[in-house]
mmCIF file with all atom_site columns, C-alpha atoms in Angstrom:
data_model
loop_
_atom_site.group_PDB
_atom_site.id
_atom_site.type_symbol
_atom_site.label_atom_id
_atom_site.label_alt_id
_atom_site.label_comp_id
_atom_site.label_asym_id
_atom_site.label_entity_id
_atom_site.label_seq_id
_atom_site.pdbx_PDB_ins_code
_atom_site.Cartn_x
_atom_site.Cartn_y
_atom_site.Cartn_z
_atom_site.occupancy
_atom_site.B_iso_or_equiv
_atom_site.pdbx_formal_charge
_atom_site.auth_seq_id
_atom_site.auth_comp_id
_atom_site.auth_asym_id
_atom_site.auth_atom_id
_atom_site.pdbx_PDB_model_num
ATOM 1   C CA . MET A 1 1   ? 193.395 69.592 -74.824 1.00 48.00 ? 91  MET A CA 1
ATOM 2   C CA . VAL A 1 2   ? 190.255 70.040 -76.342 1.00 50.00 ? 92  VAL A CA 1
ATOM 3   C CA . SER A 1 3   ? 188.963 66.380 -75.018 1.00 66.00 ? 93  SER A CA 1
ATOM 4   C CA . TYR A 1 4   ? 189.884 67.321 -71.504 1.00 73.00 ? 94  TYR A CA 1
ATOM 5   C CA . ILE A 1 5   ? 187.699 70.579 -71.786 1.00 75.00 ? 95  ILE A CA 1
ATOM 6   C CA . GLN A 1 6   ? 184.829 68.397 -72.916 1.00 75.00 ? 96  GLN A CA 1
ATOM 7   C CA . TYR A 1 7   ? 185.137 65.837 -70.207 1.00 77.00 ? 97  TYR A CA 1
ATOM 8   C CA . ILE A 1 8   ? 185.439 68.804 -67.633 1.00 83.00 ? 98  ILE A CA 1
ATOM 9   C CA . ASP A 1 9   ? 182.395 70.013 -69.172 1.00 81.00 ? 99  ASP A CA 1
ATOM 10  C CA . VAL A 1 10  ? 180.658 66.785 -69.149 1.00 83.00 ? 100 VAL A CA 1
ATOM 11  C CA . LEU A 1 11  ? 181.708 66.483 -65.310 1.00 85.00 ? 101 LEU A CA 1
ATOM 12  C CA . LEU A 1 12  ? 180.418 70.165 -64.625 1.00 88.00 ? 102 LEU A CA 1
ATOM 13  C CA . LYS A 1 13  ? 177.186 69.382 -65.870 1.00 87.00 ? 103 LYS A CA 1
ATOM 14  C CA . LEU A 1 14  ? 176.686 65.996 -64.115 1.00 87.00 ? 104 LEU A CA 1
ATOM 15  C CA . LEU A 1 15  ? 177.722 67.778 -60.686 1.00 90.00 ? 105 LEU A CA 1
ATOM 16  C CA . ILE A 1 16  ? 175.079 70.587 -61.355 1.00 89.00 ? 106 ILE A CA 1
ATOM 17  C CA . GLY A 1 17  ? 172.291 67.593 -62.110 1.00 87.00 ? 107 GLY A CA 1
ATOM 18  C CA . ILE A 1 18  ? 173.154 65.758 -58.855 1.00 87.00 ? 108 ILE A CA 1
ATOM 19  C CA . ALA A 1 19  ? 173.143 68.987 -56.870 1.00 89.00 ? 109 ALA A CA 1
ATOM 20  C CA . TYR A 1 20  ? 169.635 69.737 -58.394 1.00 87.00 ? 110 TYR A CA 1
ATOM 21  C CA . ALA A 1 21  ? 168.106 66.418 -57.929 1.00 85.00 ? 111 ALA A CA 1
ATOM 22  C CA . ILE A 1 22  ? 169.396 66.602 -54.093 1.00 85.00 ? 112 ILE A CA 1
ATOM 23  C CA . LEU A 1 23  ? 167.936 69.863 -53.760 1.00 85.00 ? 113 LEU A CA 1
ATOM 24  C CA . VAL A 1 24  ? 164.751 68.940 -55.005 1.00 83.00 ? 114 VAL A CA 1
ATOM 25  C CA . MET A 1 25  ? 164.755 65.974 -52.684 1.00 80.00 ? 115 MET A CA 1
ATOM 26  C CA . LYS A 1 26  ? 165.590 67.917 -49.536 1.00 79.00 ? 116 LYS A CA 1
ATOM 27  C CA . VAL A 1 27  ? 163.211 70.920 -50.168 1.00 79.00 ? 117 VAL A CA 1
ATOM 28  C CA . SER A 1 28  ? 160.244 68.342 -51.232 1.00 71.00 ? 118 SER A CA 1
ATOM 29  C CA . GLY A 1 29  ? 161.235 66.068 -47.838 1.00 66.00 ? 119 GLY A CA 1
ATOM 30  C CA . LYS A 1 30  ? 161.827 62.932 -49.963 1.00 65.00 ? 120 LYS A CA 1
ATOM 31  C CA . ALA A 1 31  ? 164.408 60.617 -48.788 1.00 56.00 ? 121 ALA A CA 1
ATOM 32  C CA . ASN A 1 32  ? 165.358 59.366 -52.281 1.00 58.00 ? 122 ASN A CA 1
ATOM 33  C CA . LEU A 1 33  ? 164.377 59.718 -55.988 1.00 58.00 ? 123 LEU A CA 1
ATOM 34  C CA . ALA A 1 34  ? 162.204 56.395 -55.634 1.00 59.00 ? 124 ALA A CA 1
ATOM 35  C CA . PRO A 1 35  ? 158.978 56.848 -57.067 1.00 59.00 ? 125 PRO A CA 1
ATOM 36  C CA . MET A 1 36  ? 156.270 56.801 -54.654 1.00 61.00 ? 126 MET A CA 1
ATOM 37  C CA . ALA A 1 37  ? 153.652 58.639 -56.525 1.00 65.00 ? 127 ALA A CA 1
ATOM 38  C CA . PRO A 1 38  ? 152.784 58.729 -60.600 1.00 67.00 ? 128 PRO A CA 1
ATOM 39  C CA . LEU A 1 39  ? 154.072 62.430 -60.457 1.00 72.00 ? 129 LEU A CA 1
ATOM 40  C CA . ASP A 1 40  ? 157.447 61.209 -58.716 1.00 74.00 ? 130 ASP A CA 1
ATOM 41  C CA . GLN A 1 41  ? 158.012 58.641 -61.803 1.00 75.00 ? 131 GLN A CA 1
ATOM 42  C CA . ILE A 1 42  ? 157.381 61.515 -64.058 1.00 78.00 ? 132 ILE A CA 1
ATOM 43  C CA . GLN A 1 43  ? 159.946 63.617 -62.637 1.00 80.00 ? 133 GLN A CA 1
ATOM 44  C CA . ASN A 1 44  ? 162.360 60.928 -62.521 1.00 80.00 ? 134 ASN A CA 1
ATOM 45  C CA . TYR A 1 45  ? 161.879 60.537 -66.389 1.00 82.00 ? 135 TYR A CA 1
ATOM 46  C CA . ILE A 1 46  ? 162.222 64.212 -67.023 1.00 85.00 ? 136 ILE A CA 1
ATOM 47  C CA . LEU A 1 47  ? 165.397 64.350 -64.773 1.00 84.00 ? 137 LEU A CA 1
ATOM 48  C CA . GLY A 1 48  ? 167.037 61.583 -66.642 1.00 84.00 ? 138 GLY A CA 1
ATOM 49  C CA . GLY A 1 49  ? 166.053 62.997 -69.917 1.00 86.00 ? 139 GLY A CA 1
ATOM 50  C CA . ILE A 1 50  ? 167.212 66.454 -69.190 1.00 86.00 ? 140 ILE A CA 1
ATOM 51  C CA . ILE A 1 51  ? 170.574 65.272 -68.072 1.00 84.00 ? 141 ILE A CA 1
ATOM 52  C CA . GLY A 1 52  ? 171.239 62.543 -70.262 1.00 83.00 ? 142 GLY A CA 1
ATOM 53  C CA . GLY A 1 53  ? 170.481 64.708 -73.699 1.00 84.00 ? 143 GLY A CA 1
ATOM 54  C CA . VAL A 1 54  ? 172.432 67.565 -72.232 1.00 83.00 ? 144 VAL A CA 1
ATOM 55  C CA . LEU A 1 55  ? 175.733 65.002 -71.378 1.00 80.00 ? 145 LEU A CA 1
ATOM 56  C CA . TYR A 1 56  ? 175.808 63.914 -74.621 1.00 78.00 ? 146 TYR A CA 1
ATOM 57  C CA . ASN A 1 57  ? 175.201 67.442 -76.631 1.00 82.00 ? 147 ASN A CA 1
ATOM 58  C CA . PRO A 1 58  ? 178.282 69.753 -76.196 1.00 81.00 ? 148 PRO A CA 1
ATOM 59  C CA . ALA A 1 59  ? 176.227 72.296 -78.153 1.00 84.00 ? 149 ALA A CA 1
ATOM 60  C CA . ILE A 1 60  ? 174.165 73.242 -75.103 1.00 86.00 ? 150 ILE A CA 1
ATOM 61  C CA . THR A 1 61  ? 175.966 75.471 -72.625 1.00 87.00 ? 151 THR A CA 1
ATOM 62  C CA . THR A 1 62  ? 176.262 74.966 -69.067 1.00 87.00 ? 152 THR A CA 1
ATOM 63  C CA . LEU A 1 63  ? 174.299 78.516 -68.319 1.00 89.00 ? 153 LEU A CA 1
ATOM 64  C CA . GLN A 1 64  ? 171.497 76.926 -70.306 1.00 90.00 ? 154 GLN A CA 1
ATOM 65  C CA . PHE A 1 65  ? 171.405 73.758 -68.671 1.00 89.00 ? 155 PHE A CA 1
ATOM 66  C CA . VAL A 1 66  ? 171.230 75.716 -65.233 1.00 91.00 ? 156 VAL A CA 1
ATOM 67  C CA . VAL A 1 67  ? 168.248 77.648 -66.663 1.00 92.00 ? 157 VAL A CA 1
ATOM 68  C CA . VAL A 1 68  ? 166.633 74.372 -67.671 1.00 90.00 ? 158 VAL A CA 1
ATOM 69  C CA . MET A 1 69  ? 167.206 72.698 -64.074 1.00 90.00 ? 159 MET A CA 1
ATOM 70  C CA . THR A 1 70  ? 166.222 75.477 -62.334 1.00 92.00 ? 160 THR A CA 1
ATOM 71  C CA . ILE A 1 71  ? 162.744 75.484 -64.061 1.00 92.00 ? 161 ILE A CA 1
ATOM 72  C CA . TRP A 1 72  ? 162.257 71.741 -63.504 1.00 89.00 ? 162 TRP A CA 1
ATOM 73  C CA . ALA A 1 73  ? 163.385 72.226 -59.895 1.00 89.00 ? 163 ALA A CA 1
ATOM 74  C CA . ILE A 1 74  ? 160.748 74.992 -59.264 1.00 90.00 ? 164 ILE A CA 1
ATOM 75  C CA . LEU A 1 75  ? 157.923 73.209 -60.936 1.00 88.00 ? 165 LEU A CA 1
ATOM 76  C CA . SER A 1 76  ? 158.869 69.770 -58.811 1.00 86.00 ? 166 SER A CA 1
ATOM 77  C CA . ILE A 1 77  ? 158.905 71.653 -55.975 1.00 85.00 ? 167 ILE A CA 1
ATOM 78  C CA . SER A 1 78  ? 156.188 73.535 -56.523 1.00 86.00 ? 168 SER A CA 1
ATOM 79  C CA . LEU A 1 79  ? 153.741 70.328 -57.390 1.00 84.00 ? 169 LEU A CA 1
ATOM 80  C CA . ASN A 1 80  ? 155.073 68.521 -54.631 1.00 81.00 ? 170 ASN A CA 1
ATOM 81  C CA . LEU A 1 81  ? 154.180 71.401 -51.934 1.00 80.00 ? 171 LEU A CA 1
ATOM 82  C CA . LEU A 1 82  ? 150.575 71.743 -53.595 1.00 80.00 ? 172 LEU A CA 1
ATOM 83  C CA . ARG A 1 83  ? 150.106 67.708 -53.591 1.00 77.00 ? 173 ARG A CA 1
ATOM 84  C CA . LYS A 1 84  ? 151.080 68.203 -49.415 1.00 73.00 ? 174 LYS A CA 1
ATOM 85  C CA . HIS A 1 85  ? 148.821 71.015 -49.003 1.00 71.00 ? 175 HIS A CA 1
ATOM 86  C CA . ASN A 1 86  ? 145.988 70.686 -50.969 1.00 72.00 ? 176 ASN A CA 1
ATOM 87  C CA . ILE A 1 87  ? 143.694 67.286 -50.996 1.00 69.00 ? 177 ILE A CA 1
ATOM 88  C CA . PHE A 1 88  ? 142.064 68.312 -54.152 1.00 75.00 ? 178 PHE A CA 1
ATOM 89  C CA . VAL A 1 89  ? 145.615 68.875 -56.442 1.00 74.00 ? 179 VAL A CA 1
ATOM 90  C CA . LYS A 1 90  ? 146.561 65.636 -54.399 1.00 74.00 ? 180 LYS A CA 1
ATOM 91  C CA . ARG A 1 91  ? 143.898 63.497 -56.022 1.00 72.00 ? 181 ARG A CA 1
ATOM 92  C CA . LEU A 1 92  ? 144.096 65.460 -59.206 1.00 75.00 ? 182 LEU A CA 1
ATOM 93  C CA . ILE A 1 93  ? 147.616 64.335 -59.698 1.00 73.00 ? 183 ILE A CA 1
ATOM 94  C CA . ASP A 1 94  ? 147.971 60.893 -57.755 1.00 72.00 ? 184 ASP A CA 1
ATOM 95  C CA . GLY A 1 95  ? 144.342 59.548 -57.943 1.00 72.00 ? 185 GLY A CA 1
ATOM 96  C CA . ASP A 1 96  ? 142.408 57.844 -55.642 1.00 75.00 ? 186 ASP A CA 1
ATOM 97  C CA . ILE A 1 97  ? 142.944 54.530 -53.906 1.00 80.00 ? 187 ILE A CA 1
ATOM 98  C CA . ILE A 1 98  ? 140.958 51.782 -55.921 1.00 86.00 ? 188 ILE A CA 1
ATOM 99  C CA . ASN A 1 99  ? 139.234 48.790 -54.617 1.00 86.00 ? 189 ASN A CA 1
ATOM 100 C CA . VAL A 1 100 ? 139.873 45.590 -56.665 1.00 91.00 ? 190 VAL A CA 1
ATOM 101 C CA . ILE A 1 101 ? 138.949 42.617 -54.373 1.00 90.00 ? 191 ILE A CA 1
ATOM 102 C CA . LYS A 1 102 ? 136.367 42.963 -51.442 1.00 88.00 ? 192 LYS A CA 1
ATOM 103 C CA . ASP A 1 103 ? 135.245 39.890 -49.319 1.00 86.00 ? 193 ASP A CA 1
ATOM 104 C CA . GLY A 1 104 ? 136.688 37.440 -51.567 1.00 88.00 ? 194 GLY A CA 1
ATOM 105 C CA . LYS A 1 105 ? 135.656 38.608 -54.762 1.00 90.00 ? 195 LYS A CA 1
ATOM 106 C CA . ILE A 1 106 ? 136.862 40.502 -57.707 1.00 91.00 ? 196 ILE A CA 1
ATOM 107 C CA . THR A 1 107 ? 135.447 44.064 -58.009 1.00 91.00 ? 197 THR A CA 1
ATOM 108 C CA . ARG A 1 108 ? 134.349 44.672 -61.757 1.00 92.00 ? 198 ARG A CA 1
ATOM 109 C CA . LYS A 1 109 ? 134.500 48.760 -61.412 1.00 91.00 ? 199 LYS A CA 1
ATOM 110 C CA . GLY A 1 110 ? 137.706 48.470 -59.626 1.00 90.00 ? 200 GLY A CA 1
ATOM 111 C CA . VAL A 1 111 ? 139.577 46.347 -61.871 1.00 90.00 ? 201 VAL A CA 1
ATOM 112 C CA . GLU A 1 112 ? 138.156 48.432 -64.863 1.00 91.00 ? 202 GLU A CA 1
ATOM 113 C CA . LYS A 1 113 ? 138.755 51.861 -63.401 1.00 89.00 ? 203 LYS A CA 1
ATOM 114 C CA . ALA A 1 114 ? 142.693 50.445 -62.721 1.00 87.00 ? 204 ALA A CA 1
ATOM 115 C CA . ARG A 1 115 ? 143.012 49.373 -65.995 1.00 88.00 ? 205 ARG A CA 1
ATOM 116 C CA . LEU A 1 116 ? 144.063 46.006 -64.436 1.00 89.00 ? 206 LEU A CA 1
ATOM 117 C CA . PRO A 1 117 ? 143.651 42.699 -66.284 1.00 91.00 ? 207 PRO A CA 1
ATOM 118 C CA . ILE A 1 118 ? 142.541 39.894 -64.194 1.00 90.00 ? 208 ILE A CA 1
ATOM 119 C CA . ALA A 1 119 ? 145.627 37.739 -65.359 1.00 90.00 ? 209 ALA A CA 1
ATOM 120 C CA . ASP A 1 120 ? 147.884 40.410 -63.808 1.00 91.00 ? 210 ASP A CA 1
ATOM 121 C CA . LEU A 1 121 ? 145.593 40.644 -60.492 1.00 91.00 ? 211 LEU A CA 1
ATOM 122 C CA . TYR A 1 122 ? 146.489 36.956 -60.126 1.00 90.00 ? 212 TYR A CA 1
ATOM 123 C CA . LEU A 1 123 ? 150.107 37.425 -60.748 1.00 90.00 ? 213 LEU A CA 1
ATOM 124 C CA . LYS A 1 124 ? 150.279 40.190 -58.292 1.00 90.00 ? 214 LYS A CA 1
ATOM 125 C CA . LEU A 1 125 ? 148.554 37.742 -55.825 1.00 89.00 ? 215 LEU A CA 1
ATOM 126 C CA . ARG A 1 126 ? 151.033 34.850 -56.343 1.00 89.00 ? 216 ARG A CA 1
ATOM 127 C CA . LEU A 1 127 ? 153.871 37.322 -56.056 1.00 88.00 ? 217 LEU A CA 1
ATOM 128 C CA . GLN A 1 128 ? 152.536 38.162 -52.603 1.00 86.00 ? 218 GLN A CA 1
ATOM 129 C CA . GLY A 1 129 ? 152.182 34.103 -51.670 1.00 86.00 ? 219 GLY A CA 1
ATOM 130 C CA . ILE A 1 130 ? 148.445 34.304 -51.849 1.00 84.00 ? 220 ILE A CA 1
ATOM 131 C CA . GLN A 1 131 ? 146.801 31.533 -53.580 1.00 83.00 ? 221 GLN A CA 1
ATOM 132 C CA . ASP A 1 132 ? 143.053 31.632 -52.375 1.00 85.00 ? 222 ASP A CA 1
ATOM 133 C CA . ILE A 1 133 ? 141.370 34.535 -53.382 1.00 88.00 ? 223 ILE A CA 1
ATOM 134 C CA . ALA A 1 134 ? 138.532 33.885 -51.068 1.00 86.00 ? 224 ALA A CA 1
ATOM 135 C CA . HIS A 1 135 ? 140.712 34.532 -47.884 1.00 84.00 ? 225 HIS A CA 1
ATOM 136 C CA . ILE A 1 136 ? 141.227 38.110 -48.995 1.00 87.00 ? 226 ILE A CA 1
ATOM 137 C CA . THR A 1 137 ? 138.832 40.910 -47.390 1.00 85.00 ? 227 THR A CA 1
ATOM 138 C CA . SER A 1 138 ? 140.482 43.784 -49.332 1.00 85.00 ? 228 SER A CA 1
ATOM 139 C CA . GLY A 1 139 ? 142.786 44.369 -52.013 1.00 88.00 ? 229 GLY A CA 1
ATOM 140 C CA . GLN A 1 140 ? 143.645 48.041 -53.269 1.00 87.00 ? 230 GLN A CA 1
ATOM 141 C CA . ILE A 1 141 ? 145.413 49.426 -55.640 1.00 87.00 ? 231 ILE A CA 1
ATOM 142 C CA . GLU A 1 142 ? 147.655 52.544 -54.079 1.00 80.00 ? 232 GLU A CA 1
ATOM 143 C CA . GLN A 1 143 ? 148.426 55.351 -55.842 1.00 74.00 ? 233 GLN A CA 1
ATOM 144 C CA . ASN A 1 144 ? 152.139 54.365 -56.818 1.00 72.00 ? 234 ASN A CA 1
ATOM 145 C CA . GLY A 1 145 ? 150.316 51.195 -58.538 1.00 78.00 ? 235 GLY A CA 1
ATOM 146 C CA . SER A 1 146 ? 151.381 48.649 -55.775 1.00 82.00 ? 236 SER A CA 1
ATOM 147 C CA . LEU A 1 147 ? 148.525 46.111 -54.541 1.00 87.00 ? 237 LEU A CA 1
ATOM 148 C CA . VAL A 1 148 ? 147.845 46.143 -50.563 1.00 84.00 ? 238 VAL A CA 1
ATOM 149 C CA . ILE A 1 149 ? 146.028 43.035 -49.582 1.00 85.00 ? 239 ILE A CA 1
ATOM 150 C CA . THR A 1 150 ? 144.042 42.616 -46.236 1.00 82.00 ? 240 THR A CA 1
ATOM 151 C CA . THR A 1 151 ? 143.100 39.391 -45.397 1.00 81.00 ? 241 THR A CA 1
ATOM 152 C CA . HIS A 1 152 ? 140.804 37.443 -42.412 1.00 72.00 ? 242 HIS A CA 1
ATOM 153 C CA . GLU A 1 153 ? 144.314 36.752 -40.686 1.00 70.00 ? 243 GLU A CA 1
ATOM 154 C CA . SER A 1 154 ? 145.781 40.029 -41.052 1.00 65.00 ? 244 SER A CA 1
ATOM 155 C CA . ASP A 1 155 ? 142.678 41.953 -39.817 1.00 62.00 ? 245 ASP A CA 1
ATOM 156 C CA . THR A 1 156 ? 143.058 40.504 -36.246 1.00 60.00 ? 246 THR A CA 1
ATOM 157 C CA . LYS A 1 157 ? 146.746 41.448 -36.213 1.00 71.00 ? 247 LYS A CA 1
ATOM 158 C CA . TYR A 1 158 ? 147.110 44.802 -37.571 1.00 75.00 ? 248 TYR A CA 1
ATOM 159 C CA . PRO A 1 159 ? 145.125 47.946 -37.412 1.00 84.00 ? 249 PRO A CA 1
ATOM 160 C CA . MET A 1 160 ? 142.847 49.051 -40.465 1.00 83.00 ? 250 MET A CA 1
ATOM 161 C CA . LEU A 1 161 ? 144.014 52.090 -42.070 1.00 84.00 ? 251 LEU A CA 1
ATOM 162 C CA . LEU A 1 162 ? 140.940 54.489 -42.500 1.00 87.00 ? 252 LEU A CA 1
ATOM 163 C CA . VAL A 1 163 ? 142.723 57.727 -43.269 1.00 87.00 ? 253 VAL A CA 1
ATOM 164 C CA . VAL A 1 164 ? 146.649 58.261 -44.006 1.00 84.00 ? 254 VAL A CA 1
ATOM 165 C CA . ASP A 1 165 ? 148.016 61.985 -45.227 1.00 80.00 ? 255 ASP A CA 1
ATOM 166 C CA . LYS A 1 166 ? 144.591 63.370 -45.591 1.00 80.00 ? 256 LYS A CA 1
ATOM 167 C CA . VAL A 1 167 ? 143.470 60.301 -48.012 1.00 80.00 ? 257 VAL A CA 1
ATOM 168 C CA . ILE A 1 168 ? 140.631 58.587 -46.908 1.00 83.00 ? 258 ILE A CA 1
ATOM 169 C CA . TYR A 1 169 ? 140.360 54.903 -47.208 1.00 82.00 ? 259 TYR A CA 1
ATOM 170 C CA . LYS A 1 170 ? 136.763 54.245 -48.314 1.00 81.00 ? 260 LYS A CA 1
ATOM 171 C CA . ASP A 1 171 ? 136.443 50.915 -48.534 1.00 77.00 ? 261 ASP A CA 1
ATOM 172 C CA . ASN A 1 172 ? 138.053 50.294 -45.157 1.00 82.00 ? 262 ASN A CA 1
ATOM 173 C CA . LEU A 1 173 ? 135.325 53.037 -43.436 1.00 86.00 ? 263 LEU A CA 1
ATOM 174 C CA . GLU A 1 174 ? 132.463 51.042 -45.056 1.00 83.00 ? 264 GLU A CA 1
ATOM 175 C CA . ARG A 1 175 ? 133.811 47.847 -43.174 1.00 80.00 ? 265 ARG A CA 1
ATOM 176 C CA . THR A 1 176 ? 133.770 49.603 -40.163 1.00 84.00 ? 266 THR A CA 1
ATOM 177 C CA . GLY A 1 177 ? 130.150 50.848 -40.667 1.00 86.00 ? 267 GLY A CA 1
ATOM 178 C CA . LYS A 1 178 ? 131.273 54.636 -41.253 1.00 88.00 ? 268 LYS A CA 1
ATOM 179 C CA . ASP A 1 179 ? 131.278 56.859 -44.310 1.00 86.00 ? 269 ASP A CA 1
ATOM 180 C CA . THR A 1 180 ? 133.405 59.933 -45.401 1.00 86.00 ? 270 THR A CA 1
ATOM 181 C CA . SER A 1 181 ? 130.945 62.505 -43.317 1.00 87.00 ? 271 SER A CA 1
ATOM 182 C CA . TRP A 1 182 ? 132.015 60.434 -40.106 1.00 90.00 ? 272 TRP A CA 1
ATOM 183 C CA . VAL A 1 183 ? 135.654 61.611 -40.497 1.00 90.00 ? 273 VAL A CA 1
ATOM 184 C CA . ASN A 1 184 ? 135.515 65.087 -40.208 1.00 87.00 ? 274 ASN A CA 1
ATOM 185 C CA . GLU A 1 185 ? 133.041 64.653 -37.252 1.00 89.00 ? 275 GLU A CA 1
ATOM 186 C CA . PHE A 1 186 ? 135.224 62.273 -35.393 1.00 91.00 ? 276 PHE A CA 1
ATOM 187 C CA . ILE A 1 187 ? 138.522 64.626 -35.821 1.00 90.00 ? 277 ILE A CA 1
ATOM 188 C CA . LYS A 1 188 ? 136.535 67.503 -34.476 1.00 90.00 ? 278 LYS A CA 1
ATOM 189 C CA . GLU A 1 189 ? 135.324 65.455 -31.495 1.00 88.00 ? 279 GLU A CA 1
ATOM 190 C CA . GLN A 1 190 ? 138.904 64.696 -30.475 1.00 89.00 ? 280 GLN A CA 1
ATOM 191 C CA . GLY A 1 191 ? 139.727 68.160 -30.778 1.00 88.00 ? 281 GLY A CA 1
ATOM 192 C CA . TYR A 1 192 ? 141.367 68.661 -34.227 1.00 89.00 ? 282 TYR A CA 1
ATOM 193 C CA . ALA A 1 193 ? 140.262 71.248 -36.946 1.00 85.00 ? 283 ALA A CA 1
ATOM 194 C CA . SER A 1 194 ? 140.921 69.362 -40.123 1.00 85.00 ? 284 SER A CA 1
ATOM 195 C CA . LEU A 1 195 ? 142.769 66.518 -41.583 1.00 84.00 ? 285 LEU A CA 1
ATOM 196 C CA . ASP A 1 196 ? 145.796 68.863 -41.832 1.00 82.00 ? 286 ASP A CA 1
ATOM 197 C CA . ASP A 1 197 ? 146.194 68.284 -37.854 1.00 86.00 ? 287 ASP A CA 1
ATOM 198 C CA . ILE A 1 198 ? 146.354 64.344 -38.131 1.00 88.00 ? 288 ILE A CA 1
ATOM 199 C CA . ALA A 1 199 ? 148.927 61.869 -39.534 1.00 89.00 ? 289 ALA A CA 1
ATOM 200 C CA . ALA A 1 200 ? 146.489 59.127 -39.726 1.00 90.00 ? 290 ALA A CA 1
ATOM 201 C CA . ILE A 1 201 ? 143.204 57.387 -38.330 1.00 91.00 ? 291 ILE A CA 1
ATOM 202 C CA . GLU A 1 202 ? 143.193 53.545 -37.669 1.00 91.00 ? 292 GLU A CA 1
ATOM 203 C CA . TYR A 1 203 ? 140.791 51.352 -36.555 1.00 88.00 ? 293 TYR A CA 1
ATOM 204 C CA . PHE A 1 204 ? 142.113 48.302 -34.195 1.00 86.00 ? 294 PHE A CA 1
ATOM 205 C CA . GLU A 1 205 ? 140.182 45.732 -31.911 1.00 81.00 ? 295 GLU A CA 1
ATOM 206 C CA . GLY A 1 206 ? 137.245 47.618 -32.074 1.00 82.00 ? 296 GLY A CA 1
ATOM 207 C CA . GLU A 1 207 ? 138.475 51.424 -31.299 1.00 88.00 ? 297 GLU A CA 1
ATOM 208 C CA . TYR A 1 208 ? 139.305 53.895 -33.663 1.00 91.00 ? 298 TYR A CA 1
ATOM 209 C CA . ARG A 1 209 ? 142.314 56.307 -32.992 1.00 90.00 ? 299 ARG A CA 1
ATOM 210 C CA . ILE A 1 210 ? 144.070 59.066 -34.350 1.00 90.00 ? 300 ILE A CA 1
ATOM 211 C CA . ILE A 1 211 ? 147.766 59.258 -34.804 1.00 90.00 ? 301 ILE A CA 1
ATOM 212 C CA . GLU A 1 212 ? 149.412 62.468 -34.078 1.00 86.00 ? 302 GLU A CA 1
ATOM 213 C CA . TRP A 1 213 ? 152.188 64.483 -35.951 1.00 82.00 ? 303 TRP A CA 1
ATOM 214 C CA . ASN A 1 214 ? 155.257 64.276 -33.871 1.00 73.00 ? 304 ASN A CA 1
ATOM 215 C CA . ALA A 1 215 ? 156.251 68.124 -33.399 1.00 58.00 ? 305 ALA A CA 1
#
């Protein structure tokens, strides 16, 4: 009888953990728990540690587990909301996009800032099927650690991203002859108050265009 009660207790705690995870995803506007930024990875580690530790420790009551999960949920939701609505908090938590390759050359300051060994950089390039670094016009380490490559060929096929979700791609701006001060002037000329009012700014075939939010 005791063993059945223990199994029921574990099942109840597991269901509570799943419910809290779904709650945080829904409130934060995330489709899943896949990490898209460093904070997402940290939250996942903490969530796994909490649930795993509680399931294997019968001394922790269900009430104590609910309290801990509530604290985790409040912190996670608060930080995610701050990241969305405060650009300074977003940069502090997620960091900036780092340029590691520019016009076929490796950027020393970029790889040092990203703490990316050259051998690892070449490995990332090979995994994307790129053999000749001379064909690359821009290589950037995104906030989630992935390497995004732009080549001479892709320059003519795809828009160049200048601003995405209030994050300014400074190197891409420089390639078009603009700087960060131009961004604010441009959005005001188009009738927008701030970066909060737009989703992105692209440059394609010699034209700058704003991508709006769909209400």
